[in-house]
Tab-separated table of C-alpha atoms and ligand atoms in Angstrom:
chain	number	residue	atom	x	y	z
A	1430	MET	CA	-5.033	10.598	-1.253
A	1431	LYS	CA	-7.957	8.791	0.305
A	1432	LYS	CA	-7.027	6.973	3.479
A	1433	ASN	CA	-7.511	3.227	3.398
A	1434	LYS	CA	-10.120	1.963	5.846
A	1435	ILE	CA	-9.221	-1.058	7.910
A	1436	LEU	CA	-11.520	-3.062	10.161
A	1437	ILE	CA	-10.130	-5.153	13.011
A	1438	VAL	CA	-12.273	-7.921	14.477
A	1439	GLU	CA	-10.499	-9.201	17.559
A	1440	ASP	CA	-11.859	-10.003	21.011
A	1441	GLU	CA	-8.566	-9.534	22.816
A	1442	THR	CA	-8.811	-5.807	23.317
A	1443	ASN	CA	-5.145	-5.287	24.146
A	1444	ILE	CA	-4.142	-6.820	20.803
A	1445	ALA	CA	-6.835	-4.884	18.940
A	1446	ASP	CA	-5.838	-1.619	20.615
A	1447	SER	CA	-2.237	-2.119	19.762
A	1448	ILE	CA	-2.953	-2.974	16.114
A	1449	LYS	CA	-5.254	0.040	15.858
A	1450	LEU	CA	-2.642	2.431	17.271
A	1451	ASN	CA	0.059	1.126	14.982
A	1452	LEU	CA	-2.088	1.255	11.868
A	1453	GLU	CA	-3.295	4.752	12.703
A	1454	ALA	CA	0.314	5.814	13.056
A	1455	GLU	CA	0.746	4.608	9.465
A	1456	GLY	CA	-2.080	6.872	8.389
A	1457	TYR	CA	-4.896	4.334	8.064
A	1458	ASN	CA	-8.464	4.836	9.135
A	1459	VAL	CA	-9.117	2.086	11.663
A	1460	GLU	CA	-12.250	0.699	13.321
A	1461	TYR	CA	-12.485	-2.264	15.580
A	1462	THR	CA	-15.008	-4.536	17.120
A	1463	THR	CA	-14.757	-7.550	19.387
A	1464	ASP	CA	-17.238	-10.127	18.136
A	1465	GLY	CA	-18.046	-11.814	14.858
A	1466	GLN	CA	-21.572	-10.533	14.494
A	1467	MET	CA	-20.539	-6.922	14.961
A	1468	GLY	CA	-17.603	-7.573	12.664
A	1469	LEU	CA	-19.976	-8.574	9.928
A	1470	HIS	CA	-22.201	-5.589	10.615
A	1471	TYR	CA	-19.198	-3.219	10.421
A	1472	ALA	CA	-17.958	-4.881	7.254
A	1473	ARG	CA	-21.327	-4.351	5.594
A	1474	THR	CA	-21.810	-0.771	6.724
A	1475	LEU	CA	-18.271	0.603	6.646
A	1476	LYS	CA	-17.128	-1.311	3.554
A	1477	PRO	CA	-13.486	-1.330	4.673
A	1478	ASP	CA	-10.623	-1.882	2.220
A	1479	LEU	CA	-9.200	-4.643	4.386
A	1480	ILE	CA	-10.289	-6.693	7.380
A	1481	ILE	CA	-7.964	-8.106	10.020
A	1482	LEU	CA	-9.933	-11.019	11.364
A	1483	ASP	CA	-9.286	-13.120	14.424
A	1484	ILE	CA	-10.515	-16.721	14.208
A	1485	MET	CA	-11.671	-17.519	17.733
A	1486	LEU	CA	-14.356	-14.899	18.260
A	1487	PRO	CA	-17.544	-14.697	20.312
A	1488	LYS	CA	-20.922	-15.129	18.576
A	1489	LEU	CA	-19.605	-15.931	15.098
A	1490	ASP	CA	-16.109	-17.254	14.463
A	1491	GLY	CA	-13.690	-15.766	11.965
A	1492	PHE	CA	-14.197	-18.562	9.422
A	1493	GLU	CA	-17.942	-17.921	9.335
A	1494	VAL	CA	-17.481	-14.171	9.158
A	1495	ASN	CA	-15.028	-14.559	6.293
A	1496	LYS	CA	-17.313	-16.900	4.383
A	1497	ILE	CA	-20.081	-14.322	4.390
A	1498	ILE	CA	-17.712	-11.440	3.627
A	1499	GLN	CA	-16.246	-13.212	0.606
A	1500	LYS	CA	-19.679	-14.085	-0.706
A	1501	GLU	CA	-21.221	-10.665	-0.229
A	1502	LEU	CA	-18.442	-8.144	-0.336
A	1503	SER	CA	-15.130	-9.686	-1.468
A	1504	ILE	CA	-13.046	-7.616	0.893
A	1505	PRO	CA	-9.471	-8.843	1.462
A	1506	VAL	CA	-8.956	-10.542	4.794
A	1507	ILE	CA	-5.850	-11.173	6.864
A	1508	PHE	CA	-6.543	-13.867	9.447
A	1509	LEU	CA	-5.031	-13.777	12.894
A	1510	THR	CA	-4.397	-17.350	13.904
A	1511	ALA	CA	-3.513	-18.622	17.347
A	1512	LYS	CA	-2.969	-22.319	16.741
A	1513	SER	CA	-1.213	-24.287	14.059
A	1514	ASP	CA	-4.355	-26.300	13.289
A	1515	GLU	CA	-6.036	-23.020	12.423
A	1516	ILE	CA	-3.286	-22.323	9.908
A	1517	SER	CA	-3.850	-25.611	8.160
A	1518	THR	CA	-7.552	-24.864	8.067
A	1519	VAL	CA	-6.828	-21.457	6.578
A	1520	LEU	CA	-4.670	-23.071	3.932
A	1521	GLY	CA	-6.808	-26.113	3.353
A	1522	LEU	CA	-10.213	-24.580	2.953
A	1523	GLU	CA	-11.189	-22.337	0.172
A	1524	LEU	CA	-11.574	-19.268	2.288
A	1525	GLY	CA	-10.413	-16.652	-0.114
A	1526	ALA	CA	-8.343	-15.077	2.639
A	1527	ASP	CA	-5.494	-13.001	1.358
A	1528	ASP	CA	-3.082	-13.850	4.084
A	1529	TYR	CA	-2.761	-15.011	7.639
A	1530	ILE	CA	-0.469	-14.169	10.468
A	1531	SER	CA	0.174	-16.307	13.543
A	1532	LYS	CA	0.077	-15.014	17.061
A	1533	PRO	CA	2.322	-13.849	18.557
A	1534	PHE	CA	3.386	-11.560	15.728
A	1535	SER	CA	5.365	-8.381	15.482
A	1536	MET	CA	3.559	-5.167	14.578
A	1537	ARG	CA	6.156	-4.515	11.933
A	1538	GLU	CA	5.317	-7.800	10.246
A	1539	LEU	CA	1.581	-7.189	10.442
A	1540	ILE	CA	1.942	-3.713	8.980
A	1541	SER	CA	4.058	-4.869	6.099
A	1542	ARG	CA	1.459	-7.516	5.274
A	1543	VAL	CA	-1.322	-4.962	5.450
A	1544	LYS	CA	0.625	-2.770	3.047
A	1545	ALA	CA	1.278	-5.685	0.719
A	1546	VAL	CA	-2.397	-6.667	0.559
A	1547	LEU	CA	-3.515	-3.080	-0.039
A	1548	ARG	CA	-0.877	-2.616	-2.712
A	1549	ARG	CA	-2.060	-5.741	-4.501
A	1550	LEU	CA	-5.584	-4.451	-4.293
A	1551	GLU	CA	-4.541	-1.155	-5.879
A	1552	ASN	CA	-2.716	-3.005	-8.633
A	1553	THR	CA	-5.722	-5.138	-9.375
A	1554	LYS	CA	-8.012	-2.125	-9.373
A	1555	SER	CA	-5.852	-0.103	-11.692
A	1556	HIS	CA	-5.544	-3.065	-14.064
A	1557	SER	CA	-1.793	-2.705	-13.975
A	1558	MET	CA	-1.698	-6.431	-13.330
A	1559	SER	CA	-1.187	-7.302	-16.965
A	1560	SER	CA	1.878	-5.093	-17.152
A	1561	GLN	CA	3.472	-6.930	-14.233
A	1562	ILE	CA	3.210	-10.183	-16.048
A	1563	ASN	CA	6.167	-11.372	-18.054
A	1564	ASN	CA	5.734	-11.826	-21.772
A	1565	ASN	CA	2.226	-10.625	-21.406
A	1566	PRO	CA	1.360	-7.390	-23.082
A	1567	GLN	CA	-1.769	-9.385	-23.883
A	1568	LYS	CA	-5.189	-7.998	-23.823
A	1569	GLY	CA	-8.415	-9.427	-24.971
A	1570	LYS	CA	-9.634	-12.977	-25.052
A	1571	PHE	CA	-7.705	-16.210	-25.242
A	1572	ILE	CA	-9.214	-19.555	-25.941
A	1573	TYR	CA	-7.498	-22.738	-24.869
A	1574	ASP	CA	-9.689	-25.604	-25.894
A	1575	ASP	CA	-12.656	-25.486	-23.495
A	1576	ILE	CA	-11.318	-22.539	-21.487
A	1577	GLU	CA	-11.778	-18.915	-22.460
A	1578	ILE	CA	-9.823	-16.270	-20.572
A	1579	ASP	CA	-11.081	-12.727	-20.987
A	1580	ILE	CA	-8.295	-10.594	-19.573
A	1581	ASP	CA	-9.952	-7.210	-19.969
A	1582	GLY	CA	-13.209	-8.421	-18.526
A	1583	ARG	CA	-11.385	-10.432	-15.839
A	1584	ARG	CA	-13.609	-13.380	-16.635
A	1585	VAL	CA	-13.022	-17.044	-17.271
A	1586	LEU	CA	-15.464	-19.321	-19.032
A	1587	ARG	CA	-15.477	-23.066	-19.496
A	1588	ASN	CA	-17.596	-24.204	-22.416
A	1589	GLY	CA	-19.271	-20.828	-22.307
A	1590	ASN	CA	-20.125	-20.996	-18.614
A	1591	LEU	CA	-18.745	-18.366	-16.320
A	1592	ILE	CA	-16.395	-19.689	-13.637
A	1593	HIS	CA	-16.078	-17.687	-10.466
A	1594	LEU	CA	-12.406	-17.187	-9.646
A	1595	LYS	CA	-10.876	-15.345	-6.730
A	1596	PRO	CA	-8.531	-12.503	-7.749
A	1597	LYS	CA	-5.370	-14.508	-7.122
A	1598	GLU	CA	-6.713	-17.582	-8.885
A	1599	PHE	CA	-7.387	-15.407	-11.899
A	1600	GLU	CA	-3.904	-13.911	-11.776
A	1601	ILE	CA	-2.289	-17.351	-11.540
A	1602	LEU	CA	-4.309	-18.592	-14.488
A	1603	VAL	CA	-3.429	-15.552	-16.597
A	1604	TYR	CA	0.231	-15.825	-15.683
A	1605	LEU	CA	0.519	-19.532	-16.411
A	1606	SER	CA	-1.520	-19.374	-19.601
A	1607	SER	CA	0.456	-16.423	-20.913
A	1608	ASN	CA	3.532	-18.627	-20.502
A	1609	GLN	CA	1.806	-21.598	-22.059
A	1610	GLY	CA	3.913	-24.750	-22.275
A	1611	MET	CA	6.570	-23.399	-19.924
A	1612	ALA	CA	7.232	-24.858	-16.495
A	1613	ILE	CA	6.888	-22.075	-13.938
A	1614	SER	CA	8.423	-22.566	-10.510
A	1615	ARG	CA	6.561	-22.036	-7.265
A	1616	ASP	CA	9.056	-19.291	-6.397
A	1617	THR	CA	8.283	-17.438	-9.599
A	1618	LEU	CA	4.570	-17.712	-8.928
A	1619	LEU	CA	5.021	-16.459	-5.366
A	1620	ASP	CA	7.015	-13.488	-6.645
A	1621	LYS	CA	4.704	-12.635	-9.510
A	1622	ILE	CA	1.361	-13.196	-7.869
A	1623	TRP	CA	1.951	-12.586	-4.175
A	1624	GLY	CA	4.849	-10.163	-4.478
A	1625	ILE	CA	8.394	-10.437	-3.242
A	1626	ASP	CA	7.413	-9.068	0.140
A	1627	TYR	CA	5.137	-12.019	0.805
A	1628	PHE	CA	6.147	-14.003	3.880
A	1629	GLY	CA	4.107	-17.131	3.392
A	1630	ASP	CA	5.367	-20.479	2.211
A	1631	LYS	CA	5.196	-22.345	-1.058
A	1632	ARG	CA	2.284	-24.456	0.105
A	1633	THR	CA	0.155	-21.404	-0.571
A	1634	VAL	CA	0.864	-21.838	-4.283
A	1635	ASP	CA	-0.117	-25.507	-4.195
A	1636	VAL	CA	-3.310	-24.753	-2.326
A	1637	HIS	CA	-4.332	-22.105	-4.849
A	1638	LEU	CA	-3.504	-24.417	-7.738
A	1639	ARG	CA	-5.678	-27.084	-6.182
A	1640	TRP	CA	-8.599	-24.660	-5.961
A	1641	LEU	CA	-8.021	-23.470	-9.494
A	1642	ARG	CA	-7.969	-27.018	-10.812
A	1643	LYS	CA	-11.254	-27.808	-9.126
A	1644	LYS	CA	-12.766	-24.855	-10.907
A	1645	ILE	CA	-11.343	-25.052	-14.382
A	1646	GLU	CA	-10.603	-28.726	-14.945
A	1647	LEU	CA	-13.312	-31.158	-15.944
A	1648	ASP	CA	-11.567	-33.766	-13.766
A	1649	SER	CA	-9.192	-32.177	-11.284
A	1650	GLN	CA	-7.542	-35.563	-10.692
A	1651	LYS	CA	-6.577	-35.696	-14.371
A	1652	PRO	CA	-5.843	-32.085	-15.230
A	1653	LYS	CA	-5.629	-31.134	-18.884
A	1654	HIS	CA	-4.510	-27.545	-18.450
A	1655	LEU	CA	-2.853	-27.114	-15.080
A	1656	ILE	CA	-0.055	-29.662	-15.083
A	1657	THR	CA	2.234	-30.337	-12.127
A	1658	VAL	CA	5.893	-30.338	-13.121
A	1659	ARG	CA	7.655	-32.469	-10.539
A	1660	ASN	CA	10.205	-30.693	-8.363
A	1661	VAL	CA	9.554	-27.449	-10.206
A	1662	GLY	CA	6.033	-26.127	-10.188
A	1663	TYR	CA	3.322	-25.891	-12.786
A	1664	ARG	CA	2.757	-25.630	-16.491
A	1665	PHE	CA	-0.283	-24.552	-18.475
A	1666	ASP	CA	-1.026	-26.748	-21.479
B	2044	CA	CA1	-9.814	-14.519	19.906
């Protein structure tokens, strides 16, 4: 089996060294660099499967690096955050990051998150996603009023115009729409989309729903499709 390549961008060399050693012990191919500009250069040339990205970095900070990576390469990113205000920025902005972990963290926790992200990536690649979804042996195209969801093509269109969705936004939309009319709890969404080994909190679901609404609703303040069900979660109408 091909070894997964992981890039670490972290200016604290003792942390980077320790992450590298631990990931190598797990059998991953690991490179690291200590500033944002080199991080970007490595991301472009090495095309890693996953990037572990510190936020406070010399030359170019982690947010900037991630923005460019998501635009050019869509490589999954796990942010390393040092302060709680960084966490709210990670959650509040549409960064497309797959996860974040706050310093100080345990290596065991970091490794299990790395594994979870890579596993999700494999699942998405092998298109086994649809089989994980309840009541959804669906394939093909589904039209809900102005929204067309093309499951095989992993595309979503509104009034014929392609909408760019991040992988998890797409999965949420497919999951909710395949359970149309049913209230789905945040816990269920966390389990189905992020996996039961996900450590994050339920706010993650709300943040992704907010992004999704902005993209697929004509007026995200008055959603027609993605309805909040109070004290439960969400429903697709
Ligand atoms: Ca740093």
